[in-house]
Each structure stands twice: as structure tokens, then as C-alpha cells.
PDB file of C-alpha atoms in Angstrom:
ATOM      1  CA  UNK N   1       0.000   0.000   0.000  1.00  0.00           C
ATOM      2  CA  UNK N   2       1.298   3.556  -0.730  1.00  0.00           C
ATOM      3  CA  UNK N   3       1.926   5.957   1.691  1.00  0.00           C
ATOM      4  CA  UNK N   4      -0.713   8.640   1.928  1.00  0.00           C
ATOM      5  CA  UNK N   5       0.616  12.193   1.586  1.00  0.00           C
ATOM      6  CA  UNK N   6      -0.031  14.427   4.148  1.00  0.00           C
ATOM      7  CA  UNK N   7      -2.411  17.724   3.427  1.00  0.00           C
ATOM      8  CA  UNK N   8      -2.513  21.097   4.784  1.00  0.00           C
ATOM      9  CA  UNK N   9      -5.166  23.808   4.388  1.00  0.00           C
ATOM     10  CA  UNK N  10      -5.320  27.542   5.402  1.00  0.00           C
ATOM     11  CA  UNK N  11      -8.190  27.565   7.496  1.00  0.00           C
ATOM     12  CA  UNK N  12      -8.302  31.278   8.504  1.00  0.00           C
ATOM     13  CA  UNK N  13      -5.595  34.252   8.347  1.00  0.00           C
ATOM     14  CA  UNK N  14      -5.487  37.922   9.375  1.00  0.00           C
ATOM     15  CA  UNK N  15      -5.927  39.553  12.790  1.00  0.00           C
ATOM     16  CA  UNK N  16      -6.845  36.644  15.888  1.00  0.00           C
ATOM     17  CA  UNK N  17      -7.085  37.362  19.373  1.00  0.00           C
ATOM     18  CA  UNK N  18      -4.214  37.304  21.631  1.00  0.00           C
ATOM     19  CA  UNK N  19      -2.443  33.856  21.431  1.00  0.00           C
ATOM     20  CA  UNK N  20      -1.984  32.158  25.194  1.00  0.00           C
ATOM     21  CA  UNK N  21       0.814  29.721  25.436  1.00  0.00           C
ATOM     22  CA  UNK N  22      -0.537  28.624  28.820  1.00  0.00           C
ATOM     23  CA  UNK N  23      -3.512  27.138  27.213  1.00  0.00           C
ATOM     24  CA  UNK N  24      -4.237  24.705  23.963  1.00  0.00           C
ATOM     25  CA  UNK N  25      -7.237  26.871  22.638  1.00  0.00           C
ATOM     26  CA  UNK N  26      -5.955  28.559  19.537  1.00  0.00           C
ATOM     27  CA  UNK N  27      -6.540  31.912  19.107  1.00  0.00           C
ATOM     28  CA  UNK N  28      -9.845  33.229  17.698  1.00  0.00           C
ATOM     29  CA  UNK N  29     -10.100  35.187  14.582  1.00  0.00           C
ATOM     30  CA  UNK N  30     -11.224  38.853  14.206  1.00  0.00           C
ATOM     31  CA  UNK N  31     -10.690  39.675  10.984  1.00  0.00           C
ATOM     32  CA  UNK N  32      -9.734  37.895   7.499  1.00  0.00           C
ATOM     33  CA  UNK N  33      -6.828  40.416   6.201  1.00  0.00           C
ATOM     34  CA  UNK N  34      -2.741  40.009   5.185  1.00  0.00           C
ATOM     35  CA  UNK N  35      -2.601  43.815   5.632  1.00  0.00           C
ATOM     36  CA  UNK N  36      -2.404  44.519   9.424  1.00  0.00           C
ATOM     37  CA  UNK N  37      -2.280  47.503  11.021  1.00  0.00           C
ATOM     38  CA  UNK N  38       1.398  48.321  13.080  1.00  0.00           C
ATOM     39  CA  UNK N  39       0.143  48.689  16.453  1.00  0.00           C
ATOM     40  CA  UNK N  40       1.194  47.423  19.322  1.00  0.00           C
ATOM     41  CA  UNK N  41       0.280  43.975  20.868  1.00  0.00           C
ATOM     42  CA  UNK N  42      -1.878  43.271  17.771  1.00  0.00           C
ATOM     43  CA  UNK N  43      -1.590  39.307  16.843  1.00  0.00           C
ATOM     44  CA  UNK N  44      -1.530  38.272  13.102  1.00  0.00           C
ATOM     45  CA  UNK N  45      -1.028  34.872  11.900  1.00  0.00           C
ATOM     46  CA  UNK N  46      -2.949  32.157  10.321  1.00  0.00           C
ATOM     47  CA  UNK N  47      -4.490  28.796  11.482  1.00  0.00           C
ATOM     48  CA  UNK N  48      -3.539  25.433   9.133  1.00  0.00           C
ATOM     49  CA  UNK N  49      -5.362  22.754   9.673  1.00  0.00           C
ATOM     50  CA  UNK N  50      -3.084  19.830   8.933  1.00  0.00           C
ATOM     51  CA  UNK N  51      -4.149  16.000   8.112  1.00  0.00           C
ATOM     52  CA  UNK N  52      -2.207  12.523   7.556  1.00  0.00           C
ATOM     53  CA  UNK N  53       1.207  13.906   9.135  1.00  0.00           C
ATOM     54  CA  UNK N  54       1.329  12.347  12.915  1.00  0.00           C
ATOM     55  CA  UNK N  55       4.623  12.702  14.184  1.00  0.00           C
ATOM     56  CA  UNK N  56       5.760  14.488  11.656  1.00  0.00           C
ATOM     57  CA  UNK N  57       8.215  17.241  12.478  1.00  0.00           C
ATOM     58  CA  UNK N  58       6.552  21.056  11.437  1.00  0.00           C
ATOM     59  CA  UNK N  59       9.793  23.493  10.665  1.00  0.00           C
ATOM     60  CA  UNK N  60       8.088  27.035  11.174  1.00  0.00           C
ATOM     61  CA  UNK N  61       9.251  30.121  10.209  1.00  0.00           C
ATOM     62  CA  UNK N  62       8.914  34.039  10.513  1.00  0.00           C
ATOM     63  CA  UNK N  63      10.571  36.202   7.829  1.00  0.00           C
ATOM     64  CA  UNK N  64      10.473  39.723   9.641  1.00  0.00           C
ATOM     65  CA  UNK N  65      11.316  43.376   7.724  1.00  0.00           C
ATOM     66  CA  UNK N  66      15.091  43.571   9.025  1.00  0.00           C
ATOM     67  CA  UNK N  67      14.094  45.205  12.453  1.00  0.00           C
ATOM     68  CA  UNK N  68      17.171  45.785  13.724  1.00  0.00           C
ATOM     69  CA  UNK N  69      18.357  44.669  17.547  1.00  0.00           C
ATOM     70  CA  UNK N  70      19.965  47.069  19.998  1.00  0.00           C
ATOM     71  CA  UNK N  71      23.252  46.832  18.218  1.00  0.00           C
ATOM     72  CA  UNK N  72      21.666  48.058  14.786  1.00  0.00           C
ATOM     73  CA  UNK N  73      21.790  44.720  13.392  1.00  0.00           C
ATOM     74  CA  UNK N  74      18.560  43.164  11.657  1.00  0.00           C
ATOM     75  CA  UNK N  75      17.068  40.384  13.445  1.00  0.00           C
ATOM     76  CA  UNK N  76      16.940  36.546  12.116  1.00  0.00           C
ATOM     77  CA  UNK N  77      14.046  35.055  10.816  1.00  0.00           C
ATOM     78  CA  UNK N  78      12.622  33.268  14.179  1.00  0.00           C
ATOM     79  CA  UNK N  79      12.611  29.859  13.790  1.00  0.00           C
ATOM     80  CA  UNK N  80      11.314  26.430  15.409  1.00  0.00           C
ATOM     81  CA  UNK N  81       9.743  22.936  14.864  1.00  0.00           C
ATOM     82  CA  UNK N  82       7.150  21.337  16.255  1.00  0.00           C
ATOM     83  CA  UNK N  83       5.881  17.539  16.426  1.00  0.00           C
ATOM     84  CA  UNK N  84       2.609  17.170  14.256  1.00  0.00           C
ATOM     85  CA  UNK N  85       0.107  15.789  17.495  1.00  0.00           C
ATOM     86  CA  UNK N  86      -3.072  14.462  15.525  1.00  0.00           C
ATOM     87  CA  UNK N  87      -3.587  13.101  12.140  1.00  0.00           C
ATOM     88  CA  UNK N  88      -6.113  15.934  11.746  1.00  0.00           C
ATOM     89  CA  UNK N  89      -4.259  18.805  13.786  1.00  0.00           C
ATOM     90  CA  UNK N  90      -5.008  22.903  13.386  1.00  0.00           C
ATOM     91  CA  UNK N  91      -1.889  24.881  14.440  1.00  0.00           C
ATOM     92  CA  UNK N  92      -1.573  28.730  14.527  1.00  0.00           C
ATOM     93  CA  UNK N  93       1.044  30.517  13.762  1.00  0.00           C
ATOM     94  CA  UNK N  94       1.714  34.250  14.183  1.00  0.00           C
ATOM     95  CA  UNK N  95       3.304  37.042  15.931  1.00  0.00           C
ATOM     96  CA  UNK N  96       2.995  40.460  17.541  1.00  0.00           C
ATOM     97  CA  UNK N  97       3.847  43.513  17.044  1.00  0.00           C
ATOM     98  CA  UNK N  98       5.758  45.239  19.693  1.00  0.00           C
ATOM     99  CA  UNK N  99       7.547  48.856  20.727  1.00  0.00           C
ATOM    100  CA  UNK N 100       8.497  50.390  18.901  1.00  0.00           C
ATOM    101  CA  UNK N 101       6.013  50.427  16.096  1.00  0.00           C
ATOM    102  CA  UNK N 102       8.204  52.378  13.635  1.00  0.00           C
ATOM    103  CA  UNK N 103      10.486  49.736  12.595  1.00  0.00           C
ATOM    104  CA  UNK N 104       7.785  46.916  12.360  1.00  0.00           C
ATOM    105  CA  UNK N 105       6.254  48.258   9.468  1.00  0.00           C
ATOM    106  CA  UNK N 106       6.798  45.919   5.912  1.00  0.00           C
ATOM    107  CA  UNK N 107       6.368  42.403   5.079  1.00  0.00           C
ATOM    108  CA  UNK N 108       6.365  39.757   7.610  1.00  0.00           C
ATOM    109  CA  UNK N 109       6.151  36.350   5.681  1.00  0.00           C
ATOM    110  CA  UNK N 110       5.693  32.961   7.964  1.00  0.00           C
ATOM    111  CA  UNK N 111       6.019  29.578   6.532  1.00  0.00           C
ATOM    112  CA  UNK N 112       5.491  25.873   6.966  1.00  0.00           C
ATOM    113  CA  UNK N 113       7.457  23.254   6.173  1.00  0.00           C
ATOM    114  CA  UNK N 114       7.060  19.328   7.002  1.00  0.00           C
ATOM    115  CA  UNK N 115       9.936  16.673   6.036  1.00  0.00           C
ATOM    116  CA  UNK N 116      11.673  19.567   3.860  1.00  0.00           C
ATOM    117  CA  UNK N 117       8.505  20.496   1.854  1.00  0.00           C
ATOM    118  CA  UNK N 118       7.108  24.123   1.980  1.00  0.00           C
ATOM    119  CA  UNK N 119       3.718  23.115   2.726  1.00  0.00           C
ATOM    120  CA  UNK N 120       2.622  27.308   3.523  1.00  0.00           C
ATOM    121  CA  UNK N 121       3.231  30.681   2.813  1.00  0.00           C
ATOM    122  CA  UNK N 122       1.909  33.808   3.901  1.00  0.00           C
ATOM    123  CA  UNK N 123       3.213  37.439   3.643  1.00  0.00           C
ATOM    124  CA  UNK N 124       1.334  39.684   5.963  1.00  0.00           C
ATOM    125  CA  UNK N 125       1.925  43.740   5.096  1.00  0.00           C
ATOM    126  CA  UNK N 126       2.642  45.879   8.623  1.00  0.00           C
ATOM    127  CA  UNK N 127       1.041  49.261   7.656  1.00  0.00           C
ATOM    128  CA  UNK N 128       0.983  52.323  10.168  1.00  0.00           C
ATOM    129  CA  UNK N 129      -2.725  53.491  10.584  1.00  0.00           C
ATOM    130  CA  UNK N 130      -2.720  57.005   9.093  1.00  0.00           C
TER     131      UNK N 130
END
């Protein structure tokens, strides 16, 4: 018998409520958008639902605008894996914006990857409000 490929869907992606690592509720959604407003605390991401991949390692990945650390020097994409829980398993990724707002602004892209395959990819535009 063949092995069955895993799938992953978008389920929802924009602006959620604040993420809680304490807890395994995932964040809820509040609006459907990739451009997001640069202000602070806000929480942007997307939820994937992801099937057939127990035990899987997930490689995830956030691509952020060269915001630069205290030294001047732009940040590294933030990075980290995760083992796949369910064979039918949402997972939400995001971040937040934080102070100070100025430097935050520009694409922030976040992928997926499982077993070396890009399996998502989402570039979210940081706007400040007028």
C-alpha cells in the first residue's frame, strides 16, 4: 500500500485574538486580512489545519522586515519545529507587534514546512494606521 501524503489547508488568516501559550485553545479570529495595522500587541497569523502527518516534524518560520536589535543589526528570521500531534491537527502561527512600532512596518512572511517540503506561505503587510 502507498503511503498517503499528508495535506494542509489555510483555514483562517489575518488579525486573531491574543495567542496564550498557557492554554491549547488557539486563538480566535477577528478579521480575514494580510494587511495589518502596526500597532502594538496586535496578533496576526494564520491557522492550518493539517491531516495525515502524525509525528511528523513542522519546521516554522517568521521572515520579519530587518528590524534591527539594539546593536543596529537586523534580526533573524525566528525559527522552530514542532511535532505534528493528531492526524487531523489545526496549528496557529503568528506574531505580535511590539515597541516600537516604527520599525515593524513591511512584510512579515511565515512559513510551513514538514519533512523539507514548503507546505505554507503567507506574507502579511505591517502598515501604520494614518
Amino acid at each position: 500500500m502507498a503511503n498517503k501524503k499528508f495535506a494542509v489547508k489555510l483555514k483562517s488568516w489575518g488579525i486573531y485574538t491574543p495567542w496564550d501559550s498557557d492554554t491549547k485553545a488557539l486563538p480566535k479570529l477577528l478579521k480575514v486580512t494580510r494587511e495589518i495595522p502596526c500597532e502594538l500587541d496586535i496578533e496576526f497569523g494564520y491557522i492550518a489545519n493539517i491531516k495525515k502527518a502524525k509525528n511528523k516534524k513542522l519546521h516554522y518560520c517568521i521572515y520579519h522586515p530587518d528590524i534591527p536589535d539594539a546593536d543596529g543589526t537586523p534580526l533573524p528570521p525566528f525559527s522552530g519545529e514542532e511535532f505534528i500531534r493528531q492526524n487531523d491537527w489545526n496549528f496557529f502561527i503568528g506574531d505580535t507587534v511590539w515597541a516600537p512600532i516604527e520599525n515593524k512596518q513591511g512584510p512579515w512572511r511565515i512559513t510551513l514546512s514538514i519533512e523539507g517540503e514548503l507546505v505554507a506561505d503567507e506574507t502579511f503587510k505591517l502598515v501604520i494606521p494614518n
